[in-house]
Amino acid sequence: MPQSSPSYPDPVLPDGDLAVALARGAGEVLLGLRAEVDSAGGGFVAAELKDAGDAASQAWLAGALAHARPGDAVLSEEAKDVGARATADRVWIIDPLDGTREFAERYADGERAGAWRDDFAVHVALWERGSGRADGLTAGAVGLPARDAVLSTVSVGAEPSGADQVPAGARPLRLAASRSRPPEFVRDLAARGDVELVPMGSAGVKVVAVVDGTVDAYVHGGGQYEWDSAAPVAVALAAGLDCTRLDGTALEYNRQNPWLPDLFVCHPAVASRLRAALTSVGVDIKEGAQS
């Protein structure tokens, strides 16, 4: 962890504000690691920096949660999943560093060549039993440390995206896609001519791009873990976006098995159009229980 770490958040903060403080603090830790690289001359081994980022952010978040919410359970990508977590009433679902590859990488070309990539995130979400919500998510924040931004359930609103122009044929539907490994069905969608792929890293960054109007949708069919989507989905739902399984059924979190088969995040104006496009390229979106 960087020599000077952020102070832990005040335990009196409401859950939503605490999620913001946690995402921001972990982001400071991550930026501190990059600053250490720069101060030492700029050279680094990507694999070592990735590992350092995962470990340092996890350590700070674990300490901060133990300080602010000692009675709550935690589900994290970077910590052992304790079985009692699935029966707890309050569970923080976190990804200390979403977009590990992007965190340990500089832009290779263009105007930003040599600068650190900014498309990585910190995910912090709270799941509560008995919330009355199918997903159970009651607070969430997605920190974008390199952009000095945190989007959260207490401060977010969907930005105008012009999605209403898509059904009229004025422009293609913009879809967030992996910059290095877009799945075959995403490439098939792009081949239709009415879907434009916008490459970017990190699941959290992709969902946030729907919230801020950069793209109209993000669809993932290859499976993810709960920490990959819980915080981004909480923020997107608060912004009024459609967030479901591919078949339209509700997402569920804090299950015994934290693996999620698929994800659909979309501006409501183009949701039906995108589902039809998915069917046209052979994506199976038949209704089925989340497993």
CSV table of C-alpha atoms in Angstrom, one decimal:
chain,number,residue,atom,x,y,z
A,1,MET,CA,0.0,0.0,0.0
A,2,PRO,CA,1.3,3.6,-0.7
A,3,GLN,CA,3.1,5.1,2.3
A,4,SER,CA,0.4,7.7,2.9
A,5,SER,CA,-3.0,6.0,2.8
A,6,PRO,CA,-6.4,7.9,3.1
A,7,SER,CA,-8.1,8.0,6.5
A,8,TYR,CA,-11.0,5.6,7.0
A,9,PRO,CA,-14.5,7.0,6.5
A,10,ASP,CA,-16.5,8.2,9.5
A,11,PRO,CA,-18.9,5.4,10.7
A,12,VAL,CA,-21.7,7.9,11.1
A,13,LEU,CA,-22.0,8.3,7.3
A,14,PRO,CA,-25.2,7.0,5.8
A,15,ASP,CA,-24.7,3.9,3.6
A,16,GLY,CA,-24.9,5.7,0.3
A,17,ASP,CA,-22.3,8.3,1.4
A,18,LEU,CA,-20.1,5.6,2.9
A,19,ALA,CA,-20.1,3.8,-0.5
A,20,VAL,CA,-18.9,7.0,-2.1
A,21,ALA,CA,-16.2,7.5,0.5
A,22,LEU,CA,-15.0,3.9,0.2
A,23,ALA,CA,-14.8,4.1,-3.6
A,24,ARG,CA,-12.9,7.4,-3.4
A,25,GLY,CA,-10.5,6.2,-0.8
A,26,ALA,CA,-9.6,3.1,-2.6
A,27,GLY,CA,-9.1,5.1,-5.7
A,28,GLU,CA,-6.6,7.3,-3.9
A,29,VAL,CA,-4.7,4.2,-2.9
A,30,LEU,CA,-4.5,3.1,-6.5
A,31,LEU,CA,-3.4,6.5,-7.8
A,32,GLY,CA,-0.8,6.5,-5.1
A,33,LEU,CA,0.8,3.4,-6.5
A,34,ARG,CA,0.9,4.9,-10.0
A,35,ALA,CA,2.5,8.1,-8.5
A,36,GLU,CA,5.2,5.9,-6.9
A,37,VAL,CA,6.0,4.4,-10.3
A,38,ASP,CA,6.2,7.9,-11.8
A,39,SER,CA,8.4,9.2,-9.0
A,40,ALA,CA,10.8,6.3,-9.5
A,41,GLY,CA,11.3,7.1,-13.2
A,42,GLY,CA,8.2,5.6,-14.8
A,43,GLY,CA,9.3,2.0,-15.4
A,44,PHE,CA,7.2,-0.9,-14.1
A,45,VAL,CA,6.4,-4.5,-14.6
A,46,ALA,CA,2.7,-4.7,-15.5
A,47,ALA,CA,2.0,-8.0,-13.7
A,48,GLU,CA,3.6,-6.7,-10.5
A,49,LEU,CA,1.6,-3.4,-10.6
A,50,LYS,CA,-1.6,-5.3,-11.2
A,51,ASP,CA,-1.0,-7.5,-8.1
A,52,ALA,CA,0.0,-4.5,-6.0
A,53,GLY,CA,-3.2,-2.6,-7.1
A,54,ASP,CA,-5.4,-5.5,-6.2
A,55,ALA,CA,-3.7,-6.1,-2.8
A,56,ALA,CA,-3.5,-2.5,-1.7
A,57,SER,CA,-7.0,-1.5,-2.6
A,58,GLN,CA,-8.4,-4.7,-1.0
A,59,ALA,CA,-6.4,-4.1,2.2
A,60,TRP,CA,-7.6,-0.5,2.5
A,61,LEU,CA,-11.3,-1.4,1.8
A,62,ALA,CA,-11.2,-4.3,4.2
A,63,GLY,CA,-9.9,-2.0,7.0
A,64,ALA,CA,-12.3,0.8,6.2
A,65,LEU,CA,-15.3,-1.5,6.3
A,66,ALA,CA,-14.1,-3.1,9.5
A,67,HIS,CA,-13.9,0.4,10.9
A,68,ALA,CA,-17.2,1.8,9.6
A,69,ARG,CA,-19.5,-1.3,9.5
A,70,PRO,CA,-17.9,-4.0,11.6
A,71,GLY,CA,-21.1,-6.1,11.8
A,72,ASP,CA,-21.6,-6.3,8.0
A,73,ALA,CA,-20.4,-9.2,5.8
A,74,VAL,CA,-18.3,-8.6,2.7
A,75,LEU,CA,-18.1,-10.3,-0.7
A,76,SER,CA,-15.0,-9.3,-2.6
A,77,GLU,CA,-13.1,-10.5,-5.6
A,78,GLU,CA,-9.8,-10.3,-3.6
A,79,ALA,CA,-10.8,-12.0,-0.4
A,80,LYS,CA,-12.0,-15.5,0.6
A,81,ASP,CA,-15.7,-15.9,0.4
A,82,VAL,CA,-16.9,-16.9,3.8
A,83,GLY,CA,-19.9,-19.2,3.7
A,84,ALA,CA,-21.9,-17.2,6.3
A,85,ARG,CA,-22.0,-14.3,3.9
A,86,ALA,CA,-24.9,-15.8,1.9
A,87,THR,CA,-27.1,-15.8,5.0
A,88,ALA,CA,-26.1,-12.4,6.3
A,89,ASP,CA,-28.6,-9.5,6.3
A,90,ARG,CA,-26.2,-6.9,5.1
A,91,VAL,CA,-23.4,-7.6,2.6
A,92,TRP,CA,-21.0,-5.2,0.9
A,93,ILE,CA,-20.1,-6.5,-2.6
A,94,ILE,CA,-16.8,-5.0,-3.7
A,95,ASP,CA,-14.3,-5.1,-6.5
A,96,PRO,CA,-11.2,-3.3,-5.3
A,97,LEU,CA,-9.9,-2.9,-8.8
A,98,ASP,CA,-12.1,-3.5,-11.9
A,99,GLY,CA,-10.0,-3.3,-15.0
A,100,THR,CA,-6.7,-4.5,-13.6
A,101,ARG,CA,-5.2,-4.6,-17.1
A,102,GLU,CA,-6.1,-1.0,-17.8
A,103,PHE,CA,-4.8,0.1,-14.3
A,104,ALA,CA,-1.3,-1.2,-15.2
A,105,GLU,CA,-1.1,0.2,-18.8
A,106,ARG,CA,-0.4,3.4,-20.6
A,107,TYR,CA,-1.9,4.6,-23.8
A,108,ALA,CA,0.2,3.4,-26.7
A,109,ASP,CA,-0.7,5.9,-29.4
A,110,GLY,CA,-2.8,8.9,-30.3
A,111,GLU,CA,-2.8,12.3,-28.4
A,112,ARG,CA,-2.6,10.5,-25.1
A,113,ALA,CA,0.3,8.3,-25.9
A,114,GLY,CA,2.4,7.6,-22.8
A,115,ALA,CA,-0.3,8.7,-20.3
A,116,TRP,CA,-1.8,6.3,-17.9
A,117,ARG,CA,-5.1,4.7,-19.0
A,118,ASP,CA,-8.1,6.0,-17.2
A,119,ASP,CA,-10.7,3.2,-17.9
A,120,PHE,CA,-10.5,1.3,-14.6
A,121,ALA,CA,-12.8,1.5,-11.6
A,122,VAL,CA,-13.5,0.7,-8.0
A,123,HIS,CA,-16.9,-1.0,-7.2
A,124,VAL,CA,-18.7,-0.7,-3.8
A,125,ALA,CA,-22.3,-1.9,-3.4
A,126,LEU,CA,-24.5,-2.8,-0.4
A,127,TRP,CA,-27.0,-5.6,-0.5
A,128,GLU,CA,-29.7,-5.8,2.2
A,129,ARG,CA,-32.0,-8.7,3.0
A,130,GLY,CA,-35.7,-7.7,3.1
A,131,SER,CA,-35.1,-4.5,1.1
A,132,GLY,CA,-38.2,-5.2,-1.1
A,133,ARG,CA,-36.0,-5.2,-4.2
A,134,ALA,CA,-35.4,-8.3,-6.3
A,135,ASP,CA,-31.7,-7.3,-6.7
A,136,GLY,CA,-31.4,-6.3,-3.0
A,137,LEU,CA,-29.0,-3.5,-3.9
A,138,THR,CA,-29.7,-0.4,-1.6
A,139,ALA,CA,-26.5,1.6,-2.1
A,140,GLY,CA,-23.6,1.7,-4.6
A,141,ALA,CA,-20.8,3.7,-6.0
A,142,VAL,CA,-18.4,3.3,-8.9
A,143,GLY,CA,-15.2,5.2,-8.5
A,144,LEU,CA,-13.2,6.3,-11.6
A,145,PRO,CA,-10.0,7.3,-9.9
A,146,ALA,CA,-8.1,8.4,-13.0
A,147,ARG,CA,-11.0,10.6,-14.0
A,148,ASP,CA,-11.5,12.1,-10.5
A,149,ALA,CA,-15.1,10.9,-10.5
A,150,VAL,CA,-17.4,8.8,-8.4
A,151,LEU,CA,-20.9,7.9,-9.6
A,152,SER,CA,-23.3,6.7,-6.9
A,153,THR,CA,-26.9,5.9,-6.0
A,154,VAL,CA,-27.1,9.2,-4.0
A,155,SER,CA,-25.9,11.6,-6.8
A,156,VAL,CA,-26.5,10.1,-10.2
A,157,GLY,CA,-28.9,10.8,-13.0
A,158,ALA,CA,-28.7,9.5,-16.6
A,159,GLU,CA,-27.2,12.0,-19.0
A,160,PRO,CA,-28.9,12.7,-22.3
A,161,SER,CA,-27.6,10.2,-24.8
A,162,GLY,CA,-29.8,10.9,-27.9
A,163,ALA,CA,-31.0,7.3,-27.6
A,164,ASP,CA,-34.4,8.4,-28.9
A,165,GLN,CA,-32.7,9.0,-32.3
A,166,VAL,CA,-32.0,5.3,-32.7
A,167,PRO,CA,-35.5,4.0,-33.3
A,168,ALA,CA,-36.0,6.7,-35.9
A,169,GLY,CA,-32.8,5.6,-37.8
A,170,ALA,CA,-31.0,8.8,-37.2
A,171,ARG,CA,-27.9,7.1,-35.9
A,172,PRO,CA,-26.7,3.6,-35.0
A,173,LEU,CA,-27.2,2.1,-31.5
A,174,ARG,CA,-23.9,2.6,-29.6
A,175,LEU,CA,-22.8,-0.5,-27.7
A,176,ALA,CA,-20.0,-0.6,-25.2
A,177,ALA,CA,-17.6,-3.4,-26.1
A,178,SER,CA,-14.3,-5.0,-24.9
A,179,ARG,CA,-11.5,-3.2,-26.6
A,180,SER,CA,-9.5,-6.4,-27.0
A,181,ARG,CA,-11.8,-9.4,-26.8
A,182,PRO,CA,-15.4,-8.6,-28.0
A,183,PRO,CA,-17.5,-11.8,-28.0
A,184,GLU,CA,-18.7,-13.2,-31.3
A,185,PHE,CA,-22.3,-12.1,-30.9
A,186,VAL,CA,-21.1,-8.5,-30.3
A,187,ARG,CA,-19.2,-8.6,-33.6
A,188,ASP,CA,-22.3,-10.0,-35.3
A,189,LEU,CA,-24.3,-7.1,-34.0
A,190,ALA,CA,-21.8,-4.7,-35.4
A,191,ALA,CA,-22.0,-6.4,-38.8
A,192,ARG,CA,-25.7,-5.6,-39.0
A,193,GLY,CA,-24.9,-2.0,-39.8
A,194,ASP,CA,-27.2,-0.4,-37.3
A,195,VAL,CA,-25.0,-1.1,-34.2
A,196,GLU,CA,-21.7,0.8,-33.5
A,197,LEU,CA,-19.2,-0.7,-31.1
A,198,VAL,CA,-17.4,1.7,-28.7
A,199,PRO,CA,-14.3,-0.1,-27.3
A,200,MET,CA,-13.4,0.4,-23.6
A,201,GLY,CA,-12.0,-1.5,-20.7
A,202,SER,CA,-13.6,-2.6,-17.4
A,203,ALA,CA,-17.2,-3.7,-16.8
A,204,GLY,CA,-17.8,-0.8,-14.5
A,205,VAL,CA,-16.6,1.7,-17.0
A,206,LYS,CA,-18.9,0.1,-19.7
A,207,VAL,CA,-21.9,0.4,-17.4
A,208,VAL,CA,-21.0,4.0,-16.4
A,209,ALA,CA,-20.7,4.8,-20.1
A,210,VAL,CA,-24.4,4.0,-20.5
A,211,VAL,CA,-25.2,6.2,-17.5
A,212,ASP,CA,-23.3,9.2,-18.8
A,213,GLY,CA,-24.7,8.8,-22.3
A,214,THR,CA,-21.4,7.8,-24.1
A,215,VAL,CA,-23.2,4.6,-25.3
A,216,ASP,CA,-26.7,3.3,-25.3
A,217,ALA,CA,-26.2,-0.1,-23.9
A,218,TYR,CA,-23.8,-2.8,-22.5
A,219,VAL,CA,-24.5,-6.5,-22.9
A,220,HIS,CA,-22.5,-9.3,-21.5
A,221,GLY,CA,-23.2,-12.9,-22.2
A,222,GLY,CA,-20.1,-14.8,-21.1
A,223,GLY,CA,-20.7,-14.7,-17.3
A,224,GLN,CA,-19.4,-12.5,-14.6
A,225,TYR,CA,-19.2,-12.5,-10.8
A,226,GLU,CA,-21.4,-10.4,-8.6
A,227,TRP,CA,-18.6,-8.0,-7.8
A,228,ASP,CA,-18.2,-7.2,-11.5
A,229,SER,CA,-21.7,-5.7,-11.8
A,230,ALA,CA,-23.3,-5.1,-8.4
A,231,ALA,CA,-22.1,-1.5,-7.9
A,232,PRO,CA,-22.5,-0.5,-11.6
A,233,VAL,CA,-26.0,-1.9,-11.7
A,234,ALA,CA,-27.0,-0.1,-8.5
A,235,VAL,CA,-25.8,3.2,-10.0
A,236,ALA,CA,-27.5,2.4,-13.4
A,237,LEU,CA,-30.8,1.5,-11.7
A,238,ALA,CA,-30.7,4.7,-9.7
A,239,ALA,CA,-30.3,6.6,-13.1
A,240,GLY,CA,-33.4,4.9,-14.5
A,241,LEU,CA,-31.7,2.5,-16.9
A,242,ASP,CA,-32.9,-1.1,-17.7
A,243,CYS,CA,-30.7,-3.6,-15.8
A,244,THR,CA,-31.7,-7.2,-16.1
A,245,ARG,CA,-30.7,-10.6,-17.3
A,246,LEU,CA,-30.6,-11.1,-21.1
A,247,ASP,CA,-34.1,-12.6,-20.9
A,248,GLY,CA,-35.5,-9.6,-19.0
A,249,THR,CA,-35.7,-11.3,-15.6
A,250,ALA,CA,-34.4,-9.5,-12.5
A,251,LEU,CA,-30.8,-9.7,-11.4
A,252,GLU,CA,-30.2,-11.3,-8.0
A,253,TYR,CA,-27.2,-10.7,-5.7
A,254,ASN,CA,-25.7,-12.3,-2.6
A,255,ARG,CA,-26.4,-15.8,-3.7
A,256,GLN,CA,-24.5,-18.8,-2.5
A,257,ASN,CA,-22.8,-19.1,-5.9
A,258,PRO,CA,-21.8,-15.5,-6.9
A,259,TRP,CA,-21.5,-16.3,-10.6
A,260,LEU,CA,-23.9,-14.4,-12.9
A,261,PRO,CA,-24.6,-15.8,-16.4
A,262,ASP,CA,-25.3,-12.6,-18.3
A,263,LEU,CA,-26.1,-8.9,-18.0
A,264,PHE,CA,-28.2,-6.4,-20.0
A,265,VAL,CA,-27.9,-2.6,-19.2
A,266,CYS,CA,-29.6,-0.3,-21.6
A,267,HIS,CA,-31.3,3.0,-22.1
A,268,PRO,CA,-35.1,2.3,-22.0
A,269,ALA,CA,-35.7,4.0,-25.3
A,270,VAL,CA,-33.7,1.3,-27.2
A,271,ALA,CA,-34.2,-1.8,-25.0
A,272,SER,CA,-36.8,-3.6,-27.2
A,273,ARG,CA,-34.8,-2.8,-30.3
A,274,LEU,CA,-31.6,-4.2,-28.8
A,275,ARG,CA,-33.3,-7.4,-27.6
A,276,ALA,CA,-34.7,-7.9,-31.1
A,277,ALA,CA,-31.2,-7.4,-32.5
A,278,LEU,CA,-29.7,-9.9,-30.1
A,279,THR,CA,-32.3,-12.5,-31.2
A,280,SER,CA,-31.5,-11.8,-34.8
A,281,VAL,CA,-27.9,-12.8,-34.3
A,282,GLY,CA,-28.8,-16.0,-32.5
A,283,VAL,CA,-28.4,-14.9,-28.9
A,284,ASP,CA,-30.6,-17.1,-26.7
A,285,ILE,CA,-32.5,-14.9,-24.4
A,286,LYS,CA,-35.2,-17.4,-23.4
A,287,GLU,CA,-36.5,-16.9,-19.9
A,288,GLY,CA,-34.8,-18.9,-17.3
A,289,ALA,CA,-33.9,-18.9,-13.6
A,290,GLN,CA,-30.6,-17.3,-12.7
A,291,SER,CA,-28.2,-20.1,-11.8
